[in-house]
Amino acid sequence: RNWWTAEDKAKFDALTTRLGEQYATYEPIAGYHINPGLTMGENIGDASGVAVGLEAYHLSLNGQAAPVIDGTTGDQRFFYGWAQVWQSKYRDEALKQQVATDPHSAAQFRVIGPLRNVDAWYDAFDVRPGAKYYLTP
């Protein structure tokens, strides 16, 4: 049974279309772009995971401000942690194969793809219009 309302489905379709357009611009290796038709489920999962993880982190602070450690805020450390999880190095042929067949986006775009959709990331790193990874709302 389909439990979605027509309005919910239309909103979901609009958001996933926009997310797909974002990911389609990513080119992990010259001539090979992310195929959002292949990766959309995982792209949504990554974006949701970052959002839920950040919310859980904020809840764990019990209303207290996160300490600034060595000049780094709590939110910055959270986002650095997300980026570190996806550190990788691929040979060109392996990366081409991954882009063509893997339902996950290439690692570097599993970092920046979701983060560009999180308001707190913009605040944490003072990302403004004109910056390389700024995504127009």
JSON list of C-alpha atoms in Angstrom, two decimals:
[
{"chain": "A", "resi": 1, "resn": "ARG", "atom": "CA", "xyz": [0.00, 0.00, 0.00]},
{"chain": "A", "resi": 2, "resn": "ASN", "atom": "CA", "xyz": [1.30, 3.46, -0.87]},
{"chain": "A", "resi": 3, "resn": "TRP", "atom": "CA", "xyz": [1.16, 5.57, 2.29]},
{"chain": "A", "resi": 4, "resn": "TRP", "atom": "CA", "xyz": [2.55, 8.73, 0.66]},
{"chain": "A", "resi": 5, "resn": "THR", "atom": "CA", "xyz": [0.20, 11.60, -0.02]},
{"chain": "A", "resi": 6, "resn": "ALA", "atom": "CA", "xyz": [0.37, 13.15, -3.47]},
{"chain": "A", "resi": 7, "resn": "GLU", "atom": "CA", "xyz": [1.88, 16.27, -1.86]},
{"chain": "A", "resi": 8, "resn": "ASP", "atom": "CA", "xyz": [4.58, 14.24, -0.06]},
{"chain": "A", "resi": 9, "resn": "LYS", "atom": "CA", "xyz": [5.45, 12.41, -3.28]},
{"chain": "A", "resi": 10, "resn": "ALA", "atom": "CA", "xyz": [5.70, 15.67, -5.22]},
{"chain": "A", "resi": 11, "resn": "LYS", "atom": "CA", "xyz": [8.00, 17.19, -2.56]},
{"chain": "A", "resi": 12, "resn": "PHE", "atom": "CA", "xyz": [10.18, 14.08, -2.48]},
{"chain": "A", "resi": 13, "resn": "ASP", "atom": "CA", "xyz": [10.42, 14.02, -6.27]},
{"chain": "A", "resi": 14, "resn": "ALA", "atom": "CA", "xyz": [11.38, 17.71, -6.36]},
{"chain": "A", "resi": 15, "resn": "LEU", "atom": "CA", "xyz": [14.08, 17.24, -3.71]},
{"chain": "A", "resi": 16, "resn": "THR", "atom": "CA", "xyz": [15.53, 14.12, -5.31]},
{"chain": "A", "resi": 17, "resn": "THR", "atom": "CA", "xyz": [15.55, 15.80, -8.72]},
{"chain": "A", "resi": 18, "resn": "ARG", "atom": "CA", "xyz": [17.55, 18.67, -7.25]},
{"chain": "A", "resi": 19, "resn": "LEU", "atom": "CA", "xyz": [19.89, 16.28, -5.44]},
{"chain": "A", "resi": 20, "resn": "GLY", "atom": "CA", "xyz": [20.38, 14.33, -8.67]},
{"chain": "A", "resi": 21, "resn": "GLU", "atom": "CA", "xyz": [21.22, 17.51, -10.55]},
{"chain": "A", "resi": 22, "resn": "GLN", "atom": "CA", "xyz": [23.80, 18.33, -7.87]},
{"chain": "A", "resi": 23, "resn": "TYR", "atom": "CA", "xyz": [25.48, 14.92, -8.02]},
{"chain": "A", "resi": 24, "resn": "ALA", "atom": "CA", "xyz": [25.44, 14.82, -11.83]},
{"chain": "A", "resi": 25, "resn": "THR", "atom": "CA", "xyz": [27.89, 17.73, -11.82]},
{"chain": "A", "resi": 26, "resn": "TYR", "atom": "CA", "xyz": [30.48, 15.71, -9.88]},
{"chain": "A", "resi": 27, "resn": "GLU", "atom": "CA", "xyz": [33.29, 14.27, -11.99]},
{"chain": "A", "resi": 28, "resn": "PRO", "atom": "CA", "xyz": [35.58, 11.99, -9.92]},
{"chain": "A", "resi": 29, "resn": "ILE", "atom": "CA", "xyz": [37.84, 11.43, -12.92]},
{"chain": "A", "resi": 30, "resn": "ALA", "atom": "CA", "xyz": [37.93, 13.23, -16.24]},
{"chain": "A", "resi": 31, "resn": "GLY", "atom": "CA", "xyz": [35.03, 12.16, -18.43]},
{"chain": "A", "resi": 32, "resn": "TYR", "atom": "CA", "xyz": [33.25, 10.15, -15.71]},
{"chain": "A", "resi": 33, "resn": "HIS", "atom": "CA", "xyz": [30.41, 11.85, -13.88]},
{"chain": "A", "resi": 34, "resn": "ILE", "atom": "CA", "xyz": [28.40, 10.48, -10.99]},
{"chain": "A", "resi": 35, "resn": "ASN", "atom": "CA", "xyz": [25.23, 8.80, -12.30]},
{"chain": "A", "resi": 36, "resn": "PRO", "atom": "CA", "xyz": [22.51, 9.88, -9.85]},
{"chain": "A", "resi": 37, "resn": "GLY", "atom": "CA", "xyz": [20.17, 7.26, -11.27]},
{"chain": "A", "resi": 38, "resn": "LEU", "atom": "CA", "xyz": [22.58, 4.65, -9.95]},
{"chain": "A", "resi": 39, "resn": "THR", "atom": "CA", "xyz": [23.59, 6.36, -6.70]},
{"chain": "A", "resi": 40, "resn": "MET", "atom": "CA", "xyz": [20.46, 8.19, -5.54]},
{"chain": "A", "resi": 41, "resn": "GLY", "atom": "CA", "xyz": [19.50, 5.76, -2.78]},
{"chain": "A", "resi": 42, "resn": "GLU", "atom": "CA", "xyz": [22.95, 5.93, -1.23]},
{"chain": "A", "resi": 43, "resn": "ASN", "atom": "CA", "xyz": [23.19, 9.68, -1.75]},
{"chain": "A", "resi": 44, "resn": "ILE", "atom": "CA", "xyz": [19.96, 10.08, 0.21]},
{"chain": "A", "resi": 45, "resn": "GLY", "atom": "CA", "xyz": [21.32, 7.68, 2.84]},
{"chain": "A", "resi": 46, "resn": "ASP", "atom": "CA", "xyz": [24.52, 9.69, 3.21]},
{"chain": "A", "resi": 47, "resn": "ALA", "atom": "CA", "xyz": [22.65, 12.99, 3.47]},
{"chain": "A", "resi": 48, "resn": "SER", "atom": "CA", "xyz": [20.23, 11.52, 6.00]},
{"chain": "A", "resi": 49, "resn": "GLY", "atom": "CA", "xyz": [23.06, 9.95, 7.97]},
{"chain": "A", "resi": 50, "resn": "VAL", "atom": "CA", "xyz": [24.89, 13.26, 8.28]},
{"chain": "A", "resi": 51, "resn": "ALA", "atom": "CA", "xyz": [21.71, 15.06, 9.33]},
{"chain": "A", "resi": 52, "resn": "VAL", "atom": "CA", "xyz": [20.74, 12.44, 11.92]},
{"chain": "A", "resi": 53, "resn": "GLY", "atom": "CA", "xyz": [24.31, 12.10, 13.17]},
{"chain": "A", "resi": 54, "resn": "LEU", "atom": "CA", "xyz": [24.65, 15.85, 13.65]},
{"chain": "A", "resi": 55, "resn": "GLU", "atom": "CA", "xyz": [21.33, 16.01, 15.46]},
{"chain": "A", "resi": 56, "resn": "ALA", "atom": "CA", "xyz": [22.38, 13.13, 17.73]},
{"chain": "A", "resi": 57, "resn": "TYR", "atom": "CA", "xyz": [25.68, 14.89, 18.44]},
{"chain": "A", "resi": 58, "resn": "HIS", "atom": "CA", "xyz": [23.83, 18.08, 19.37]},
{"chain": "A", "resi": 59, "resn": "LEU", "atom": "CA", "xyz": [21.44, 16.14, 21.62]},
{"chain": "A", "resi": 60, "resn": "SER", "atom": "CA", "xyz": [24.41, 14.49, 23.35]},
{"chain": "A", "resi": 61, "resn": "LEU", "atom": "CA", "xyz": [25.58, 17.92, 24.45]},
{"chain": "A", "resi": 62, "resn": "ASN", "atom": "CA", "xyz": [22.47, 18.22, 26.66]},
{"chain": "A", "resi": 63, "resn": "GLY", "atom": "CA", "xyz": [22.02, 21.89, 25.84]},
{"chain": "A", "resi": 64, "resn": "GLN", "atom": "CA", "xyz": [25.63, 22.77, 26.58]},
{"chain": "A", "resi": 65, "resn": "ALA", "atom": "CA", "xyz": [27.98, 24.39, 24.10]},
{"chain": "A", "resi": 66, "resn": "ALA", "atom": "CA", "xyz": [30.61, 22.07, 22.66]},
{"chain": "A", "resi": 67, "resn": "PRO", "atom": "CA", "xyz": [34.11, 22.98, 23.75]},
{"chain": "A", "resi": 68, "resn": "VAL", "atom": "CA", "xyz": [36.43, 24.63, 21.27]},
{"chain": "A", "resi": 69, "resn": "ILE", "atom": "CA", "xyz": [39.53, 22.43, 21.11]},
{"chain": "A", "resi": 70, "resn": "ASP", "atom": "CA", "xyz": [42.67, 23.75, 19.47]},
{"chain": "A", "resi": 71, "resn": "GLY", "atom": "CA", "xyz": [40.54, 26.38, 17.74]},
{"chain": "A", "resi": 72, "resn": "THR", "atom": "CA", "xyz": [38.11, 23.81, 16.33]},
{"chain": "A", "resi": 73, "resn": "THR", "atom": "CA", "xyz": [34.40, 23.88, 17.19]},
{"chain": "A", "resi": 74, "resn": "GLY", "atom": "CA", "xyz": [32.35, 20.80, 17.91]},
{"chain": "A", "resi": 75, "resn": "ASP", "atom": "CA", "xyz": [30.50, 21.05, 14.61]},
{"chain": "A", "resi": 76, "resn": "GLN", "atom": "CA", "xyz": [33.79, 21.42, 12.73]},
{"chain": "A", "resi": 77, "resn": "ARG", "atom": "CA", "xyz": [35.11, 18.28, 14.44]},
{"chain": "A", "resi": 78, "resn": "PHE", "atom": "CA", "xyz": [31.91, 16.42, 13.50]},
{"chain": "A", "resi": 79, "resn": "PHE", "atom": "CA", "xyz": [32.31, 17.38, 9.84]},
{"chain": "A", "resi": 80, "resn": "TYR", "atom": "CA", "xyz": [36.04, 16.59, 9.86]},
{"chain": "A", "resi": 81, "resn": "GLY", "atom": "CA", "xyz": [35.16, 13.15, 11.22]},
{"chain": "A", "resi": 82, "resn": "TRP", "atom": "CA", "xyz": [32.71, 12.57, 8.38]},
{"chain": "A", "resi": 83, "resn": "ALA", "atom": "CA", "xyz": [35.38, 13.56, 5.86]},
{"chain": "A", "resi": 84, "resn": "GLN", "atom": "CA", "xyz": [38.01, 11.32, 7.44]},
{"chain": "A", "resi": 85, "resn": "VAL", "atom": "CA", "xyz": [35.75, 8.28, 7.17]},
{"chain": "A", "resi": 86, "resn": "TRP", "atom": "CA", "xyz": [35.83, 8.57, 3.37]},
{"chain": "A", "resi": 87, "resn": "GLN", "atom": "CA", "xyz": [39.55, 9.17, 2.83]},
{"chain": "A", "resi": 88, "resn": "SER", "atom": "CA", "xyz": [40.62, 6.94, -0.02]},
{"chain": "A", "resi": 89, "resn": "LYS", "atom": "CA", "xyz": [42.90, 6.61, -3.01]},
{"chain": "A", "resi": 90, "resn": "TYR", "atom": "CA", "xyz": [41.95, 4.75, -6.18]},
{"chain": "A", "resi": 91, "resn": "ARG", "atom": "CA", "xyz": [43.79, 3.80, -9.32]},
{"chain": "A", "resi": 92, "resn": "ASP", "atom": "CA", "xyz": [42.21, 5.47, -12.33]},
{"chain": "A", "resi": 93, "resn": "GLU", "atom": "CA", "xyz": [40.77, 2.25, -13.76]},
{"chain": "A", "resi": 94, "resn": "ALA", "atom": "CA", "xyz": [39.29, 1.22, -10.41]},
{"chain": "A", "resi": 95, "resn": "LEU", "atom": "CA", "xyz": [37.68, 4.63, -10.00]},
{"chain": "A", "resi": 96, "resn": "LYS", "atom": "CA", "xyz": [36.21, 4.45, -13.51]},
{"chain": "A", "resi": 97, "resn": "GLN", "atom": "CA", "xyz": [34.75, 1.03, -12.71]},
{"chain": "A", "resi": 98, "resn": "GLN", "atom": "CA", "xyz": [33.34, 2.27, -9.42]},
{"chain": "A", "resi": 99, "resn": "VAL", "atom": "CA", "xyz": [31.66, 5.27, -11.05]},
{"chain": "A", "resi": 100, "resn": "ALA", "atom": "CA", "xyz": [30.14, 3.01, -13.72]},
{"chain": "A", "resi": 101, "resn": "THR", "atom": "CA", "xyz": [28.90, 0.22, -11.45]},
{"chain": "A", "resi": 102, "resn": "ASP", "atom": "CA", "xyz": [28.82, 1.09, -7.74]},
{"chain": "A", "resi": 103, "resn": "PRO", "atom": "CA", "xyz": [25.58, 2.42, -6.21]},
{"chain": "A", "resi": 104, "resn": "HIS", "atom": "CA", "xyz": [27.73, 4.58, -3.92]},
{"chain": "A", "resi": 105, "resn": "SER", "atom": "CA", "xyz": [29.16, 7.88, -5.13]},
{"chain": "A", "resi": 106, "resn": "ALA", "atom": "CA", "xyz": [32.94, 8.19, -5.22]},
{"chain": "A", "resi": 107, "resn": "ALA", "atom": "CA", "xyz": [34.34, 8.84, -1.74]},
{"chain": "A", "resi": 108, "resn": "GLN", "atom": "CA", "xyz": [35.16, 12.51, -2.16]},
{"chain": "A", "resi": 109, "resn": "PHE", "atom": "CA", "xyz": [31.57, 13.16, -3.18]},
{"chain": "A", "resi": 110, "resn": "ARG", "atom": "CA", "xyz": [30.23, 11.13, -0.26]},
{"chain": "A", "resi": 111, "resn": "VAL", "atom": "CA", "xyz": [31.84, 13.91, 1.77]},
{"chain": "A", "resi": 112, "resn": "ILE", "atom": "CA", "xyz": [31.03, 17.13, -0.04]},
{"chain": "A", "resi": 113, "resn": "GLY", "atom": "CA", "xyz": [27.70, 15.99, -1.55]},
{"chain": "A", "resi": 114, "resn": "PRO", "atom": "CA", "xyz": [25.83, 15.63, 1.73]},
{"chain": "A", "resi": 115, "resn": "LEU", "atom": "CA", "xyz": [27.63, 18.48, 3.50]},
{"chain": "A", "resi": 116, "resn": "ARG", "atom": "CA", "xyz": [26.59, 21.02, 0.88]},
{"chain": "A", "resi": 117, "resn": "ASN", "atom": "CA", "xyz": [23.01, 20.30, 1.97]},
{"chain": "A", "resi": 118, "resn": "VAL", "atom": "CA", "xyz": [23.56, 20.91, 5.70]},
{"chain": "A", "resi": 119, "resn": "ASP", "atom": "CA", "xyz": [23.11, 24.49, 6.94]},
{"chain": "A", "resi": 120, "resn": "ALA", "atom": "CA", "xyz": [25.36, 23.87, 9.95]},
{"chain": "A", "resi": 121, "resn": "TRP", "atom": "CA", "xyz": [28.28, 23.04, 7.63]},
{"chain": "A", "resi": 122, "resn": "TYR", "atom": "CA", "xyz": [28.03, 26.49, 6.05]},
{"chain": "A", "resi": 123, "resn": "ASP", "atom": "CA", "xyz": [28.03, 28.08, 9.50]},
{"chain": "A", "resi": 124, "resn": "ALA", "atom": "CA", "xyz": [30.85, 25.91, 10.85]},
{"chain": "A", "resi": 125, "resn": "PHE", "atom": "CA", "xyz": [33.23, 26.84, 8.05]},
{"chain": "A", "resi": 126, "resn": "ASP", "atom": "CA", "xyz": [31.80, 30.25, 7.10]},
{"chain": "A", "resi": 127, "resn": "VAL", "atom": "CA", "xyz": [31.02, 29.08, 3.56]},
{"chain": "A", "resi": 128, "resn": "ARG", "atom": "CA", "xyz": [29.53, 31.99, 1.63]},
{"chain": "A", "resi": 129, "resn": "PRO", "atom": "CA", "xyz": [28.19, 32.61, -1.88]},
{"chain": "A", "resi": 130, "resn": "GLY", "atom": "CA", "xyz": [31.04, 32.46, -4.36]},
{"chain": "A", "resi": 131, "resn": "ALA", "atom": "CA", "xyz": [32.93, 29.77, -2.44]},
{"chain": "A", "resi": 132, "resn": "LYS", "atom": "CA", "xyz": [33.79, 26.65, -4.44]},
{"chain": "A", "resi": 133, "resn": "TYR", "atom": "CA", "xyz": [31.37, 24.35, -2.62]},
{"chain": "A", "resi": 134, "resn": "TYR", "atom": "CA", "xyz": [28.61, 26.85, -1.93]},
{"chain": "A", "resi": 135, "resn": "LEU", "atom": "CA", "xyz": [25.27, 25.45, -3.09]},
{"chain": "A", "resi": 136, "resn": "THR", "atom": "CA", "xyz": [22.62, 28.03, -3.90]},
{"chain": "A", "resi": 137, "resn": "PRO", "atom": "CA", "xyz": [19.51, 27.32, -1.80]}
]
